[in-house]
Amino acid sequence: MMGRRKSKAFAQENQSLVPCSSGTESARVEVEDEAMEERVESVSLDDSPLIGAENTSADYYFDSYSHFGIHEEMLKDVVRTKTYQNVIYQNKFLFKNKVVLDVGAGTGILSLFCAKAGAKHVYAVECSQMADMAKEIVQTNGYSDVITVLKGKVEEIELPVAHVDVIISEWMGYFLLFENMLNTVLYARDKWLINNGIILPDKALLYLTTIEDAEYKEDKIEFWNDVYGFDMSCIRKQAMAEPLVDTVDLKQIVTSDIMIKMMDISEMTSGDVSFTAPFKLVAERNDFIHAFMAYFNVQFTQCHREISFSTGPRSKATHWKQTVLYLDEVLTICKDEVIYGNMTVEPNKKNPRDLEITIDYTLNGKRSQVSSTQHYKMR
């Protein structure tokens, strides 16, 4: 994904964070992040063993989970981490004397919350080298008798028990589904969760709207048309196809929002990660539209009182930010005019952790008559 404008609000609250995004404290693969560049430059500063230092490029997805900076960012995402803490501490009846599976445990923070809430035993599964640190963290905090850290892929490890009562995971990625960790949670559900067992969170909702974004589109997209007098528009095509992860100002939103997809993690199948959904977006003012924008909400409906959080621009900023999908053609829209369309989302066939997104849309307005299809790839 492309580099992003700075989010002032989030940066002030999280000055040392490394932007990223996917499963429980799992790496959000970022190739243009300044902090990630600093990580690369500092890898060989001394002869001390480094977490993940022996991994190959084939292990990059899990290797990127191994750097502590990734986990620092997510732990410091107060919306994310405090919500999980509140879910667990305010609903101890869900965990008391229960066997819990933490899918993608990272540093083990969710496992520690569960153990403190009275879980009988917690199995914390983490594939990256961070599993070694999680074991030490568990031991340091006196929970070795309650928490067992298992290093490996969920699809390959064997639990010491036949069933678990609760599955907890922070699997959400950019655009909710980037990195496709949800299928790992569904695999664990089908293999180990008892009948009437609990999954936390149990619902996720993906939303779509549109934004005015002329200044930034000019800076990030149109820039390639004339680079110091040279035509590099071939790169523009690639830049257009890659969704941008960024914090969007609420004032930029032009149309209504619509829920594109609701996922019930307790009931859905792995095939439901691929879908096509219609949308209807109504203009709230006269303006120009430069991009679609997506965000998601997460719900914990099994709690005594439902707990949820949003990654949308109307809520406190999170490390997930929002996902911007730029349009080739600027839409001139008048108040109350409607954009109709369909969005198709599916994992990339060669690399299922990447996402293929297609948007078909039509506007028959007073000043714009457009019918187009655009393809995007999150990678």
PDB file of N, CA and C in Angstrom, residues 72-113:
ATOM      1  N   GLU A  72       4.114  -2.778  19.700  1.00  0.00           N
ATOM      2  CA  GLU A  72       4.036  -1.520  20.438  1.00  0.00           C
ATOM      3  C   GLU A  72       2.910  -0.663  19.888  1.00  0.00           C
ATOM      4  N   GLU A  73       2.820  -0.587  18.553  1.00  0.00           N
ATOM      5  CA  GLU A  73       1.777   0.232  17.958  1.00  0.00           C
ATOM      6  C   GLU A  73       0.392  -0.249  18.341  1.00  0.00           C
ATOM      7  N   MET A  74       0.187  -1.549  18.249  1.00  0.00           N
ATOM      8  CA  MET A  74      -1.145  -2.074  18.541  1.00  0.00           C
ATOM      9  C   MET A  74      -1.493  -1.983  20.017  1.00  0.00           C
ATOM     10  N   LEU A  75      -0.518  -2.222  20.888  1.00  0.00           N
ATOM     11  CA  LEU A  75      -0.773  -2.094  22.320  1.00  0.00           C
ATOM     12  C   LEU A  75      -1.103  -0.651  22.690  1.00  0.00           C
ATOM     13  N   LYS A  76      -0.483   0.295  21.993  1.00  0.00           N
ATOM     14  CA  LYS A  76      -0.738   1.710  22.270  1.00  0.00           C
ATOM     15  C   LYS A  76      -1.981   2.243  21.564  1.00  0.00           C
ATOM     16  N   ASP A  77      -2.581   1.433  20.720  1.00  0.00           N
ATOM     17  CA  ASP A  77      -3.868   1.789  20.132  1.00  0.00           C
ATOM     18  C   ASP A  77      -4.911   1.577  21.234  1.00  0.00           C
ATOM     19  N   VAL A  78      -5.256   2.667  21.912  1.00  0.00           N
ATOM     20  CA  VAL A  78      -6.107   2.579  23.092  1.00  0.00           C
ATOM     21  C   VAL A  78      -7.502   2.080  22.743  1.00  0.00           C
ATOM     22  N   VAL A  79      -8.034   2.502  21.601  1.00  0.00           N
ATOM     23  CA  VAL A  79      -9.360   2.039  21.189  1.00  0.00           C
ATOM     24  C   VAL A  79      -9.367   0.525  21.093  1.00  0.00           C
ATOM     25  N   ARG A  80      -8.391  -0.015  20.418  1.00  0.00           N
ATOM     26  CA  ARG A  80      -8.277  -1.455  20.225  1.00  0.00           C
ATOM     27  C   ARG A  80      -8.079  -2.193  21.533  1.00  0.00           C
ATOM     28  N   THR A  81      -7.009  -1.861  22.247  1.00  0.00           N
ATOM     29  CA  THR A  81      -6.596  -2.661  23.389  1.00  0.00           C
ATOM     30  C   THR A  81      -7.513  -2.482  24.594  1.00  0.00           C
ATOM     31  N   LYS A  82      -7.948  -1.244  24.860  1.00  0.00           N
ATOM     32  CA  LYS A  82      -8.851  -1.022  25.988  1.00  0.00           C
ATOM     33  C   LYS A  82     -10.217  -1.670  25.742  1.00  0.00           C
ATOM     34  N   THR A  83     -10.646  -1.711  24.481  1.00  0.00           N
ATOM     35  CA  THR A  83     -11.927  -2.379  24.203  1.00  0.00           C
ATOM     36  C   THR A  83     -11.836  -3.850  24.572  1.00  0.00           C
ATOM     37  N   TYR A  84     -10.772  -4.517  24.141  1.00  0.00           N
ATOM     38  CA  TYR A  84     -10.607  -5.929  24.496  1.00  0.00           C
ATOM     39  C   TYR A  84     -10.498  -6.101  26.016  1.00  0.00           C
ATOM     40  N   GLN A  85      -9.769  -5.216  26.663  1.00  0.00           N
ATOM     41  CA  GLN A  85      -9.638  -5.301  28.119  1.00  0.00           C
ATOM     42  C   GLN A  85     -11.002  -5.150  28.794  1.00  0.00           C
ATOM     43  N   ASN A  86     -11.803  -4.183  28.326  1.00  0.00           N
ATOM     44  CA  ASN A  86     -13.129  -3.976  28.911  1.00  0.00           C
ATOM     45  C   ASN A  86     -14.036  -5.176  28.659  1.00  0.00           C
ATOM     46  N   VAL A  87     -13.964  -5.734  27.456  1.00  0.00           N
ATOM     47  CA  VAL A  87     -14.767  -6.922  27.141  1.00  0.00           C
ATOM     48  C   VAL A  87     -14.474  -8.034  28.139  1.00  0.00           C
ATOM     49  N   ILE A  88     -13.212  -8.243  28.424  1.00  0.00           N
ATOM     50  CA  ILE A  88     -12.806  -9.360  29.291  1.00  0.00           C
ATOM     51  C   ILE A  88     -13.054  -9.049  30.759  1.00  0.00           C
ATOM     52  N   TYR A  89     -12.615  -7.896  31.228  1.00  0.00           N
ATOM     53  CA  TYR A  89     -12.735  -7.584  32.657  1.00  0.00           C
ATOM     54  C   TYR A  89     -14.168  -7.303  33.089  1.00  0.00           C
ATOM     55  N   GLN A  90     -14.980  -6.750  32.184  1.00  0.00           N
ATOM     56  CA  GLN A  90     -16.364  -6.440  32.543  1.00  0.00           C
ATOM     57  C   GLN A  90     -17.302  -7.629  32.346  1.00  0.00           C
ATOM     58  N   ASN A  91     -16.782  -8.713  31.773  1.00  0.00           N
ATOM     59  CA  ASN A  91     -17.605  -9.896  31.506  1.00  0.00           C
ATOM     60  C   ASN A  91     -16.874 -11.160  31.956  1.00  0.00           C
ATOM     61  N   LYS A  92     -16.424 -11.144  33.187  1.00  0.00           N
ATOM     62  CA  LYS A  92     -15.645 -12.264  33.705  1.00  0.00           C
ATOM     63  C   LYS A  92     -16.427 -13.568  33.696  1.00  0.00           C
ATOM     64  N   PHE A  93     -17.756 -13.465  33.695  1.00  0.00           N
ATOM     65  CA  PHE A  93     -18.579 -14.681  33.660  1.00  0.00           C
ATOM     66  C   PHE A  93     -18.361 -15.472  32.371  1.00  0.00           C
ATOM     67  N   LEU A  94     -17.901 -14.811  31.320  1.00  0.00           N
ATOM     68  CA  LEU A  94     -17.619 -15.509  30.063  1.00  0.00           C
ATOM     69  C   LEU A  94     -16.320 -16.315  30.130  1.00  0.00           C
ATOM     70  N   PHE A  95     -15.446 -15.976  31.090  1.00  0.00           N
ATOM     71  CA  PHE A  95     -14.107 -16.571  31.134  1.00  0.00           C
ATOM     72  C   PHE A  95     -13.845 -17.403  32.391  1.00  0.00           C
ATOM     73  N   LYS A  96     -14.594 -17.172  33.444  1.00  0.00           N
ATOM     74  CA  LYS A  96     -14.355 -17.850  34.714  1.00  0.00           C
ATOM     75  C   LYS A  96     -14.384 -19.362  34.538  1.00  0.00           C
ATOM     76  N   ASN A  97     -13.245 -20.014  34.858  1.00  0.00           N
ATOM     77  CA  ASN A  97     -13.095 -21.472  34.784  1.00  0.00           C
ATOM     78  C   ASN A  97     -13.299 -22.031  33.380  1.00  0.00           C
ATOM     79  N   LYS A  98     -13.087 -21.219  32.367  1.00  0.00           N
ATOM     80  CA  LYS A  98     -13.253 -21.648  30.980  1.00  0.00           C
ATOM     81  C   LYS A  98     -11.886 -21.851  30.312  1.00  0.00           C
ATOM     82  N   VAL A  99     -11.862 -22.720  29.308  1.00  0.00           N
ATOM     83  CA  VAL A  99     -10.660 -22.934  28.502  1.00  0.00           C
ATOM     84  C   VAL A  99     -10.749 -22.004  27.291  1.00  0.00           C
ATOM     85  N   VAL A 100      -9.703 -21.202  27.111  1.00  0.00           N
ATOM     86  CA  VAL A 100      -9.716 -20.144  26.099  1.00  0.00           C
ATOM     87  C   VAL A 100      -8.605 -20.392  25.082  1.00  0.00           C
ATOM     88  N   LEU A 101      -8.912 -20.118  23.813  1.00  0.00           N
ATOM     89  CA  LEU A 101      -7.919 -20.168  22.746  1.00  0.00           C
ATOM     90  C   LEU A 101      -7.730 -18.755  22.209  1.00  0.00           C
ATOM     91  N   ASP A 102      -6.490 -18.264  22.272  1.00  0.00           N
ATOM     92  CA  ASP A 102      -6.128 -16.945  21.758  1.00  0.00           C
ATOM     93  C   ASP A 102      -5.438 -17.162  20.410  1.00  0.00           C
ATOM     94  N   VAL A 103      -6.114 -16.791  19.316  1.00  0.00           N
ATOM     95  CA  VAL A 103      -5.603 -17.034  17.969  1.00  0.00           C
ATOM     96  C   VAL A 103      -4.780 -15.836  17.499  1.00  0.00           C
ATOM     97  N   GLY A 104      -3.491 -16.061  17.276  1.00  0.00           N
ATOM     98  CA  GLY A 104      -2.590 -14.983  16.885  1.00  0.00           C
ATOM     99  C   GLY A 104      -2.261 -14.127  18.084  1.00  0.00           C
ATOM    100  N   ALA A 105      -1.631 -14.716  19.078  1.00  0.00           N
ATOM    101  CA  ALA A 105      -1.530 -14.102  20.403  1.00  0.00           C
ATOM    102  C   ALA A 105      -0.540 -12.950  20.499  1.00  0.00           C
ATOM    103  N   GLY A 106       0.418 -12.873  19.580  1.00  0.00           N
ATOM    104  CA  GLY A 106       1.404 -11.789  19.664  1.00  0.00           C
ATOM    105  C   GLY A 106       2.159 -11.809  20.975  1.00  0.00           C
ATOM    106  N   THR A 107       2.144 -10.699  21.702  1.00  0.00           N
ATOM    107  CA  THR A 107       2.831 -10.614  22.991  1.00  0.00           C
ATOM    108  C   THR A 107       2.082 -11.361  24.088  1.00  0.00           C
ATOM    109  N   GLY A 108       0.846 -11.772  23.804  1.00  0.00           N
ATOM    110  CA  GLY A 108       0.051 -12.492  24.786  1.00  0.00           C
ATOM    111  C   GLY A 108      -0.841 -11.609  25.634  1.00  0.00           C
ATOM    112  N   ILE A 109      -1.047 -10.350  25.221  1.00  0.00           N
ATOM    113  CA  ILE A 109      -1.810  -9.432  26.064  1.00  0.00           C
ATOM    114  C   ILE A 109      -3.241  -9.908  26.288  1.00  0.00           C
ATOM    115  N   LEU A 110      -3.898 -10.430  25.256  1.00  0.00           N
ATOM    116  CA  LEU A 110      -5.272 -10.896  25.436  1.00  0.00           C
ATOM    117  C   LEU A 110      -5.316 -12.125  26.340  1.00  0.00           C
ATOM    118  N   SER A 111      -4.319 -12.981  26.209  1.00  0.00           N
ATOM    119  CA  SER A 111      -4.228 -14.160  27.078  1.00  0.00           C
ATOM    120  C   SER A 111      -4.049 -13.752  28.533  1.00  0.00           C
ATOM    121  N   LEU A 112      -3.233 -12.737  28.759  1.00  0.00           N
ATOM    122  CA  LEU A 112      -3.030 -12.230  30.120  1.00  0.00           C
ATOM    123  C   LEU A 112      -4.317 -11.651  30.685  1.00  0.00           C
ATOM    124  N   PHE A 113      -5.059 -10.898  29.863  1.00  0.00           N
ATOM    125  CA  PHE A 113      -6.358 -10.385  30.308  1.00  0.00           C
ATOM    126  C   PHE A 113      -7.268 -11.538  30.717  1.00  0.00           C
TER     127      PHE A 113
END
